[in-house]
Short mmCIF file of C-alpha atoms and ligand atoms in Angstrom, two decimals:
data_model
loop_
_atom_site.label_atom_id
_atom_site.label_comp_id
_atom_site.label_asym_id
_atom_site.label_seq_id
_atom_site.Cartn_x
_atom_site.Cartn_y
_atom_site.Cartn_z
CA UNK Q 1 250.67 98.09 -74.47
CA UNK Q 2 249.29 99.05 -77.89
CA UNK Q 3 246.32 101.37 -78.33
CA UNK Q 4 243.96 99.90 -80.92
CA UNK Q 5 240.50 100.79 -82.14
CA UNK Q 6 237.85 98.61 -80.50
CA UNK Q 7 234.34 98.67 -81.97
CA UNK Q 8 231.73 98.17 -79.26
CA UNK Q 9 228.53 97.07 -80.98
CA UNK Q 10 225.16 97.28 -79.30
CA UNK Q 11 223.37 93.94 -79.31
CA UNK Q 12 219.86 94.42 -80.72
CA UNK Q 13 217.50 94.04 -77.77
CA UNK Q 14 214.63 91.54 -77.61
CA UNK Q 15 212.01 94.33 -77.78
CA UNK Q 16 213.22 95.64 -81.18
CA UNK Q 17 210.19 97.14 -82.92
CA UNK Q 18 209.12 99.70 -85.50
CA UNK Q 19 207.15 102.48 -83.83
CA UNK Q 20 207.99 105.49 -86.01
CA UNK Q 21 209.37 107.47 -83.08
CA UNK Q 22 212.14 109.50 -84.77
CA UNK Q 23 211.02 112.62 -86.61
CA UNK Q 24 213.58 113.41 -89.30
CA UNK Q 25 214.70 109.77 -89.63
CA UNK Q 26 213.05 108.69 -92.89
CA UNK Q 27 213.48 104.94 -92.36
CA UNK Q 28 211.88 105.10 -88.90
CA UNK Q 29 208.90 107.04 -90.27
CA UNK Q 30 208.62 104.89 -93.40
CA UNK Q 31 208.50 101.57 -91.51
CA UNK Q 32 206.29 102.70 -88.62
CA UNK Q 33 203.82 99.98 -87.69
CA UNK Q 34 205.62 97.18 -89.54
CA UNK Q 35 206.24 93.83 -87.89
CA UNK Q 36 209.79 93.55 -86.57
CA UNK Q 37 211.95 90.43 -86.21
CA UNK Q 38 214.07 90.84 -83.05
CA UNK Q 39 215.77 87.43 -83.30
CA UNK Q 40 216.80 87.96 -86.91
CA UNK Q 41 217.87 91.52 -86.07
CA UNK Q 42 220.14 90.42 -83.23
CA UNK Q 43 221.60 87.57 -85.31
CA UNK Q 44 222.38 90.06 -88.11
CA UNK Q 45 224.17 92.23 -85.55
CA UNK Q 46 226.15 89.26 -84.20
CA UNK Q 47 227.14 88.28 -87.75
CA UNK Q 48 228.48 91.80 -88.30
CA UNK Q 49 230.54 91.53 -85.09
CA UNK Q 50 231.89 88.16 -86.24
CA UNK Q 51 232.74 89.65 -89.61
CA UNK Q 52 234.93 92.30 -87.95
CA UNK Q 53 236.52 89.74 -85.67
CA UNK Q 54 237.32 87.54 -88.67
CA UNK Q 55 238.99 90.53 -90.32
CA UNK Q 56 241.37 90.48 -87.35
CA UNK Q 57 239.92 93.50 -85.55
CA UNK Q 58 239.19 93.98 -81.85
CA UNK Q 59 235.48 93.73 -81.13
CA UNK Q 60 233.45 94.65 -78.06
CA UNK Q 61 229.79 94.54 -77.05
CA UNK Q 62 227.29 96.55 -75.03
CA UNK Q 63 224.23 94.81 -73.62
CA UNK Q 64 220.67 95.98 -74.31
CA UNK Q 65 219.17 98.28 -71.66
CA UNK Q 66 216.17 97.26 -69.51
CA UNK Q 67 213.10 97.41 -71.77
CA UNK Q 68 210.24 97.99 -71.23
CA UNK Q 69 211.87 100.57 -69.00
CA UNK Q 70 210.23 100.44 -65.56
CA UNK Q 71 211.86 103.69 -64.38
CA UNK Q 72 210.64 105.67 -67.40
CA UNK Q 73 207.12 104.24 -67.23
CA UNK Q 74 206.93 104.74 -63.47
CA UNK Q 75 207.99 108.38 -63.75
CA UNK Q 76 205.16 108.88 -66.25
CA UNK Q 77 202.59 107.17 -64.04
CA UNK Q 78 202.35 104.20 -66.41
CA UNK Q 79 202.98 100.51 -65.86
CA UNK Q 80 204.77 97.80 -67.84
CA UNK Q 81 201.67 95.76 -68.49
CA UNK Q 82 199.17 97.96 -70.26
CA UNK Q 83 197.04 96.39 -72.91
CA UNK Q 84 194.14 98.75 -72.84
CA UNK Q 85 195.13 102.36 -73.30
CA UNK Q 86 195.65 103.26 -76.98
CA UNK Q 87 196.08 106.94 -76.06
CA UNK Q 88 199.48 106.13 -74.53
CA UNK Q 89 200.69 104.23 -77.60
CA UNK Q 90 203.70 106.45 -78.30
CA UNK Q 91 204.82 106.66 -74.67
CA UNK Q 92 204.51 102.91 -74.31
CA UNK Q 93 206.49 102.39 -77.52
CA UNK Q 94 209.16 104.78 -76.20
CA UNK Q 95 209.52 102.66 -73.06
CA UNK Q 96 209.88 99.51 -75.19
CA UNK Q 97 212.28 100.91 -77.78
CA UNK Q 98 215.50 98.94 -78.30
CA UNK Q 99 217.18 102.11 -79.58
CA UNK Q 100 220.23 101.68 -77.31
CA UNK Q 101 221.46 99.20 -79.96
CA UNK Q 102 222.80 102.26 -81.85
CA UNK Q 103 225.83 102.72 -79.65
CA UNK Q 104 227.27 105.45 -81.88
CA UNK Q 105 224.81 107.54 -79.85
CA UNK Q 106 225.87 106.16 -76.47
CA UNK Q 107 228.75 108.55 -75.84
CA UNK Q 108 231.48 110.72 -77.33
CA UNK Q 109 234.97 109.27 -76.95
CA UNK Q 110 238.34 111.06 -76.90
CA UNK Q 111 241.26 108.64 -76.78
CA UNK Q 112 244.22 109.07 -74.45
CA UNK Q 113 246.63 110.67 -76.98
CA UNK Q 114 244.23 113.63 -77.35
CA UNK Q 115 243.53 114.48 -73.72
CA UNK Q 116 245.38 116.62 -71.21
CA UNK Q 117 245.51 113.89 -68.54
CA UNK Q 118 246.47 111.08 -70.92
CA UNK Q 119 243.30 109.11 -70.18
CA UNK Q 120 240.56 108.07 -72.60
CA UNK Q 121 237.47 110.20 -71.83
CA UNK Q 122 233.87 109.17 -72.52
CA UNK Q 123 230.81 111.40 -72.06
CA UNK Q 124 227.39 109.74 -72.19
CA UNK Q 125 225.02 111.42 -74.66
CA UNK Q 126 221.81 112.91 -73.27
CA UNK Q 127 219.80 112.23 -76.47
CA UNK Q 128 217.14 114.71 -75.34
CA UNK Q 129 215.65 115.51 -78.73
CA UNK Q 130 213.74 112.22 -78.96
CA UNK Q 131 211.75 111.14 -75.88
CA UNK Q 132 212.38 107.44 -76.50
CA UNK Q 133 216.14 108.04 -76.57
CA UNK Q 134 216.28 110.55 -73.69
CA UNK Q 135 215.80 107.68 -71.18
CA UNK Q 136 218.95 105.84 -72.32
CA UNK Q 137 221.82 107.70 -70.75
CA UNK Q 138 221.55 106.83 -67.01
CA UNK Q 139 221.66 103.10 -67.87
CA UNK Q 140 224.29 103.69 -70.56
CA UNK Q 141 226.59 105.46 -68.11
CA UNK Q 142 226.26 102.55 -65.67
CA UNK Q 143 227.46 100.21 -68.38
CA UNK Q 144 230.30 102.52 -69.43
CA UNK Q 145 231.43 102.76 -65.80
CA UNK Q 146 231.67 98.98 -65.65
CA UNK Q 147 233.37 98.46 -69.01
CA UNK Q 148 235.84 101.30 -68.45
CA UNK Q 149 236.20 101.08 -64.69
CA UNK Q 150 240.00 101.35 -64.81
CA UNK Q 151 240.51 104.95 -63.70
CA UNK Q 152 244.18 104.98 -64.59
CA UNK Q 153 243.15 104.71 -68.23
CA UNK Q 154 239.56 106.00 -68.47
CA UNK Q 155 237.32 108.83 -67.27
CA UNK Q 156 233.56 108.44 -67.76
CA UNK Q 157 231.40 111.59 -67.54
CA UNK Q 158 227.67 111.97 -67.05
CA UNK Q 159 225.71 113.51 -69.90
CA UNK Q 160 225.91 117.29 -70.37
CA UNK Q 161 222.88 119.33 -69.17
CA UNK Q 162 219.74 118.52 -71.10
CA UNK Q 163 219.25 122.12 -72.25
CA UNK Q 164 221.78 121.24 -74.97
CA UNK Q 165 221.03 118.21 -77.12
CA UNK Q 166 223.92 115.77 -77.49
CA UNK Q 167 223.83 112.66 -79.71
CA UNK Q 168 227.34 111.39 -78.99
CA UNK Q 169 229.84 109.94 -81.45
CA UNK Q 170 227.35 110.06 -84.33
CA UNK Q 171 228.25 113.75 -84.59
CA UNK Q 172 231.94 113.41 -83.80
CA UNK Q 173 234.84 112.27 -85.96
CA UNK Q 174 238.51 111.88 -85.18
CA UNK Q 175 241.34 112.15 -87.65
CA UNK Q 176 244.96 111.27 -86.87
CA UNK Q 177 248.06 109.95 -88.58
CA UNK Q 178 247.33 106.69 -86.73
CA UNK Q 179 244.87 105.61 -84.04
CA UNK Q 180 247.54 105.86 -81.34
CA UNK Q 181 248.81 109.31 -82.44
CA UNK Q 182 247.39 112.64 -81.20
CA UNK Q 183 244.29 113.45 -83.22
CA UNK Q 184 242.13 116.22 -84.57
CA UNK Q 185 238.59 115.97 -83.19
CA UNK Q 186 235.76 117.15 -85.42
CA UNK Q 187 232.49 118.05 -83.68
CA UNK Q 188 229.55 118.49 -86.07
CA UNK Q 189 226.49 120.39 -84.82
CA UNK Q 190 223.25 121.61 -86.33
CA UNK Q 191 222.33 125.22 -85.78
CA UNK Q 192 219.24 125.25 -87.97
CA UNK Q 193 216.51 122.68 -88.13
CA UNK Q 194 216.20 121.26 -91.64
CA UNK Q 195 213.10 122.44 -93.51
CA UNK Q 196 211.82 121.06 -96.76
CA UNK Q 197 208.39 121.19 -98.38
CA UNK Q 198 206.79 122.81 -95.33
CA UNK Q 199 208.06 120.12 -92.89
CA UNK Q 200 210.81 120.72 -90.36
CA UNK Q 201 213.23 118.14 -89.01
CA UNK Q 202 215.08 118.83 -85.77
CA UNK Q 203 218.81 119.54 -85.52
CA UNK Q 204 219.67 117.12 -82.71
CA UNK Q 205 223.22 118.21 -81.87
CA UNK Q 206 223.69 121.57 -80.13
CA UNK Q 207 227.01 123.37 -80.58
CA UNK Q 208 227.21 124.08 -76.84
CA UNK Q 209 226.92 120.38 -76.05
CA UNK Q 210 229.86 119.65 -78.37
CA UNK Q 211 231.94 122.43 -76.82
CA UNK Q 212 231.15 121.17 -73.33
CA UNK Q 213 232.27 117.65 -74.25
CA UNK Q 214 235.56 118.99 -75.66
CA UNK Q 215 236.20 120.88 -72.39
CA UNK Q 216 235.24 117.92 -70.20
CA UNK Q 217 237.66 115.71 -72.15
CA UNK Q 218 240.53 118.15 -71.71
CA UNK Q 219 241.15 118.53 -75.45
CA UNK Q 220 243.61 121.07 -76.81
CA UNK Q 221 241.40 123.75 -78.48
CA UNK Q 222 243.91 123.88 -81.35
CA UNK Q 223 243.08 120.23 -82.07
CA UNK Q 224 239.29 120.67 -82.20
CA UNK Q 225 237.06 121.86 -85.02
CA UNK Q 226 233.40 122.76 -84.52
CA UNK Q 227 231.66 122.32 -87.85
CA UNK Q 228 228.11 123.21 -88.79
CA UNK Q 229 226.11 120.47 -90.50
CA UNK Q 230 224.39 121.58 -93.72
CA UNK Q 231 220.71 122.35 -92.96
CA UNK Q 232 219.81 120.80 -96.34
CA UNK Q 233 221.38 117.53 -95.16
CA UNK Q 234 219.15 117.57 -92.05
CA UNK Q 235 216.16 118.43 -94.25
CA UNK Q 236 216.96 115.49 -96.55
CA UNK Q 237 217.01 113.06 -93.59
CA UNK Q 238 220.60 113.19 -92.28
CA UNK Q 239 219.50 113.36 -88.65
CA UNK Q 240 223.09 112.64 -87.59
CA UNK Q 241 226.36 113.59 -89.31
CA UNK Q 242 227.31 109.91 -89.57
CA UNK Q 243 224.62 109.52 -92.23
CA UNK Q 244 226.69 111.71 -94.59
CA UNK Q 245 230.33 111.46 -93.44
CA UNK Q 246 232.77 109.11 -91.72
CA UNK Q 247 236.46 109.44 -90.82
CA UNK Q 248 239.23 107.02 -89.98
CA UNK Q 249 242.85 107.97 -89.24
CA UNK Q 250 243.97 110.34 -92.03
CA UNK Q 251 240.88 109.77 -94.26
CA UNK Q 252 237.60 111.68 -94.29
CA UNK Q 253 234.93 110.12 -96.52
CA UNK Q 254 232.10 112.60 -97.04
CA UNK Q 255 229.22 113.64 -99.24
CA UNK Q 256 229.79 117.09 -100.74
CA UNK Q 257 226.60 118.39 -99.09
CA UNK Q 258 227.40 117.20 -95.55
CA UNK Q 259 228.70 120.48 -94.13
CA UNK Q 260 227.37 124.05 -94.24
CA UNK Q 261 230.80 125.26 -95.44
CA UNK Q 262 232.48 122.30 -97.16
CA UNK Q 263 235.53 124.08 -98.59
CA UNK Q 264 236.19 125.95 -95.33
CA UNK Q 265 235.90 122.65 -93.44
CA UNK Q 266 238.34 120.81 -95.73
CA UNK Q 267 240.83 123.71 -95.54
CA UNK Q 268 240.66 123.80 -91.74
CA UNK Q 269 241.27 120.04 -91.57
CA UNK Q 270 244.23 120.21 -93.96
CA UNK Q 271 245.74 123.14 -92.03
CA UNK Q 272 245.81 121.06 -88.86
CA UNK Q 273 246.48 117.63 -90.35
CA UNK Q 274 248.57 118.02 -93.52
CA UNK Q 275 248.45 114.28 -94.28
CA UNK Q 276 244.61 114.34 -94.39
CA UNK Q 277 243.02 112.68 -97.42
CA UNK Q 278 239.50 113.89 -98.07
CA UNK Q 279 237.38 111.66 -100.31
CA UNK Q 280 234.37 113.69 -101.45
CA UNK Q 281 231.43 112.04 -103.21
CA UNK Q 282 229.80 114.64 -105.46
CA UNK Q 283 226.04 115.00 -105.69
CA UNK Q 284 226.40 114.53 -109.45
CA UNK Q 285 227.50 110.92 -108.78
CA UNK Q 286 225.38 110.10 -105.71
CA UNK Q 287 222.56 112.49 -104.83
CA UNK Q 288 222.00 113.41 -101.19
CA UNK Q 289 218.73 111.47 -101.43
CA UNK Q 290 220.51 108.30 -102.64
CA UNK Q 291 223.26 108.74 -100.06
CA UNK Q 292 220.69 108.88 -97.26
CA UNK Q 293 218.47 106.10 -98.66
CA UNK Q 294 221.41 103.76 -99.16
CA UNK Q 295 223.38 104.73 -96.01
CA UNK Q 296 226.63 104.67 -98.00
CA UNK Q 297 228.32 106.90 -95.43
CA UNK Q 298 226.91 105.09 -92.41
CA UNK Q 299 229.81 102.78 -92.91
CA UNK Q 300 232.62 101.48 -90.76
CA UNK Q 301 235.81 102.85 -92.27
CA UNK Q 302 238.40 100.53 -90.78
CA UNK Q 303 242.15 100.11 -90.90
CA UNK Q 304 242.62 96.40 -91.59
CA UNK Q 305 245.56 94.42 -90.17
CA UNK Q 306 247.18 94.62 -93.64
CA UNK Q 307 247.28 98.42 -93.27
CA UNK Q 308 244.68 98.87 -96.03
CA UNK Q 309 241.41 100.66 -95.32
CA UNK Q 310 238.11 98.82 -95.77
CA UNK Q 311 234.59 100.25 -95.84
CA UNK Q 312 231.90 98.11 -94.20
CA UNK Q 313 228.67 99.23 -95.85
CA UNK Q 314 225.07 98.04 -95.63
CA UNK Q 315 223.95 95.75 -98.47
CA UNK Q 316 221.40 98.44 -99.38
CA UNK Q 317 224.27 100.68 -100.49
CA UNK Q 318 225.91 97.92 -102.57
CA UNK Q 319 222.57 97.33 -104.31
CA UNK Q 320 221.85 100.95 -105.26
CA UNK Q 321 223.03 101.55 -108.85
CA UNK Q 322 224.35 105.11 -108.37
CA UNK Q 323 226.27 104.11 -105.23
CA UNK Q 324 227.58 100.89 -106.78
CA UNK Q 325 228.82 102.83 -109.80
CA UNK Q 326 230.69 105.27 -107.59
CA UNK Q 327 232.16 102.48 -105.42
CA UNK Q 328 233.32 100.49 -108.45
CA UNK Q 329 235.09 103.57 -109.80
CA UNK Q 330 236.64 104.27 -106.41
CA UNK Q 331 237.99 100.71 -106.13
CA UNK Q 332 239.43 100.94 -109.64
CA UNK Q 333 241.22 104.19 -108.75
CA UNK Q 334 244.20 104.57 -106.48
CA UNK Q 335 242.27 106.00 -103.53
CA UNK Q 336 242.93 105.26 -99.86
CA UNK Q 337 239.87 102.97 -99.42
CA UNK Q 338 240.91 99.65 -100.93
CA UNK Q 339 238.09 97.27 -99.96
CA UNK Q 340 234.30 97.46 -99.78
CA UNK Q 341 232.66 94.94 -97.42
CA UNK Q 342 228.82 94.76 -97.52
CA UNK Q 343 226.99 93.43 -94.44
CA UNK Q 344 223.32 92.62 -93.92
CA UNK Q 345 221.83 94.64 -91.05
CA UNK Q 346 218.42 95.16 -92.69
CA UNK Q 347 216.39 94.93 -89.47
CA UNK Q 348 218.38 97.80 -87.95
CA UNK Q 349 218.46 99.72 -91.23
CA UNK Q 350 214.66 99.75 -91.30
CA UNK Q 351 214.80 101.97 -88.22
CA UNK Q 352 217.58 104.18 -89.62
CA UNK Q 353 220.57 102.39 -88.09
CA UNK Q 354 223.38 101.22 -90.39
CA UNK Q 355 226.73 99.55 -89.61
CA UNK Q 356 228.22 102.76 -88.17
CA UNK Q 357 225.22 103.46 -85.93
CA UNK Q 358 225.59 100.04 -84.35
CA UNK Q 359 229.09 100.64 -82.99
CA UNK Q 360 230.98 102.95 -80.62
CA UNK Q 361 234.66 103.30 -81.38
CA UNK Q 362 237.08 103.37 -78.45
CA UNK Q 363 240.83 103.59 -79.01
CA UNK Q 364 242.36 101.82 -76.00
CA UNK Q 365 244.51 98.92 -74.92
CA UNK Q 366 242.06 95.98 -74.75
CA UNK Q 367 243.83 94.75 -71.60
CA UNK Q 368 242.51 97.83 -69.75
CA UNK Q 369 238.84 97.09 -70.62
CA UNK Q 370 236.61 94.82 -68.50
CA UNK Q 371 236.87 91.52 -70.46
CA UNK Q 372 233.15 90.86 -70.11
CA UNK Q 373 232.63 93.54 -72.77
CA UNK Q 374 235.13 92.06 -75.24
CA UNK Q 375 234.34 89.33 -77.75
CA UNK Q 376 236.03 86.34 -79.30
CA UNK Q 377 234.48 83.62 -81.45
CA UNK Q 378 233.64 81.39 -78.48
CA UNK Q 379 231.76 84.20 -76.70
CA UNK Q 380 229.94 85.02 -79.95
CA UNK Q 381 228.82 81.38 -80.12
CA UNK Q 382 227.37 81.71 -76.61
CA UNK Q 383 225.54 84.93 -77.54
CA UNK Q 384 224.20 83.32 -80.69
CA UNK Q 385 222.73 80.48 -78.65
CA UNK Q 386 221.13 82.87 -76.12
CA UNK Q 387 219.53 84.98 -78.87
CA UNK Q 388 218.33 81.91 -80.79
CA UNK Q 389 216.74 80.49 -77.65
CA UNK Q 390 215.24 83.59 -76.05
CA UNK Q 391 214.66 86.50 -78.49
CA UNK Q 392 211.08 86.81 -79.78
CA UNK Q 393 210.76 85.86 -83.42
CA UNK Q 394 208.52 88.81 -84.24
CA UNK Q 395 206.79 91.81 -82.69
CA UNK Q 396 203.78 93.63 -84.00
CA UNK Q 397 203.63 97.18 -82.55
CA UNK Q 398 200.14 96.35 -81.24
CA UNK Q 399 201.77 93.71 -78.99
CA UNK Q 400 203.66 96.31 -76.92
CA UNK Q 401 202.20 96.38 -73.41
CA UNK Q 402 201.04 92.75 -73.54
CA UNK Q 403 201.93 90.77 -70.45
CA UNK Q 404 203.23 87.65 -72.22
CA UNK Q 405 205.52 89.67 -74.46
CA UNK Q 406 206.78 91.80 -71.57
CA UNK Q 407 207.65 88.67 -69.61
CA UNK Q 408 209.50 87.03 -72.49
CA UNK Q 409 211.47 90.19 -73.34
CA UNK Q 410 212.53 90.69 -69.71
CA UNK Q 411 213.50 87.01 -69.40
CA UNK Q 412 215.51 87.17 -72.63
CA UNK Q 413 217.65 90.08 -71.39
CA UNK Q 414 218.14 88.33 -68.04
CA UNK Q 415 219.41 85.21 -69.86
CA UNK Q 416 221.87 87.36 -71.81
CA UNK Q 417 223.22 89.14 -68.71
CA UNK Q 418 223.62 85.76 -67.09
CA UNK Q 419 225.59 84.43 -70.07
CA UNK Q 420 227.80 87.53 -70.06
CA UNK Q 421 228.25 87.38 -66.27
CA UNK Q 422 226.86 90.93 -66.11
CA UNK Q 423 224.25 90.38 -63.43
CA UNK Q 424 224.97 93.78 -61.87
CA UNK Q 425 223.34 95.46 -64.89
CA UNK Q 426 220.06 93.71 -64.10
O1 SUG W 501 217.92 107.88 -83.16
N1 SUG W 501 216.18 105.24 -84.73
C1 SUG W 501 217.44 105.84 -84.29
C2 SUG W 501 218.53 105.53 -85.28
C3 SUG W 501 219.89 105.95 -84.77
C4 SUG W 501 220.94 105.86 -85.79
N2 SUG W 501 222.18 106.25 -85.24
C5 SUG W 501 223.15 106.93 -85.88
N3 SUG W 501 222.93 107.51 -87.03
N4 SUG W 501 224.30 107.00 -85.32
C6 SUG W 501 217.31 107.34 -84.09
O2 SUG W 501 216.61 107.98 -84.89
C7 SUG W 501 213.86 104.59 -84.45
C8 SUG W 501 212.97 104.00 -83.38
C9 SUG W 501 211.57 103.76 -83.85
O3 SUG W 501 211.04 104.53 -84.64
O4 SUG W 501 210.94 102.76 -83.40
C10 SUG W 501 215.16 105.18 -83.89
O5 SUG W 501 215.23 105.52 -82.74
#
């Protein structure tokens, strides 16, 4: 059976809110305290999934995790209903965060053609750098173990030890002649926190975490590159590599300031994958600041059924003059990316999550995946109806901890799991 790329998008959870929890993520900080619109956010996400499906691509889904998280709150001596204690505002917001929607951070994935045992390996990401994200992985791994339960084809690993921060596929790229051919896996880590103007942003990906994942997946060391992210990219707000670079098959699409040693990185890629095409956007055309503000690189670079490559970008990128100018010139040239496809995911973008953050790529035969995690138009219609009926219209951060909101958010997720026949995740 054919191995194809399946994009597993995270459905935006009913507790989606803007709490300003992610130091180094400029959108999260800039929108802290704003009113969020969970229903609109989830419908935007579903429209993006439908867009990919309509392009003729395989599309999967991960369900939101339990939020507010009773296990996290309980371990901190806090309770779900808590309307009175402003001192615990950040911890409460952490327990309510819908951040698991950004499934590019759920795990790192090495497809079967790359691994020593010929299985697709997935390692859940520990996400330890941010408290609100550090609580995700035990529930994430439960979901991965259901979706990829077929042990002939998949191996799912627990997160690596929390002494080494791991943010999953957001700091991992794979290049190959084709999805089903053996690939070159690129692990991007930060060894220095980014500092600018007296402030310091954390490097979230530790090199040792990346190396551990490569060993756990049984990768051939000759087919792995460990690449340092440019500290100035972290300082400018690229808290993950996928904010400044994305790869698909033989193409790497990158900002020239993404890596600490760009020329050395390109040479190492070309030495191992001679057919590699590296599309570099110079800072003279799109500054690092514009690249990060627009999320041009937080794009889904996809091989379409026609064989052409398309770039699914956020509308913010299409609307930014410097980015639009560069994209127009690229489309007029003879480059490998032939189509640009803007999508509206503004509610997620306002927390620093673009089209690429919202999906985890798994190269596999869809017939080997639990069908409850795969989508077609009819299942999308069902999800649309559940979200329209149950997701709160809006959340003010001051509402977190309120009993009525907690009840409606918990009931909304239960309705979704029911519709997906995923009661065991309850
Ligand atoms: O981890 N934002 C997420 C965005 C993740 C984007 N993912 C990738 N680039 N792959 C983060 O910083 C904001 C939550 C808040 O502030 O309420 C947040 O978690």
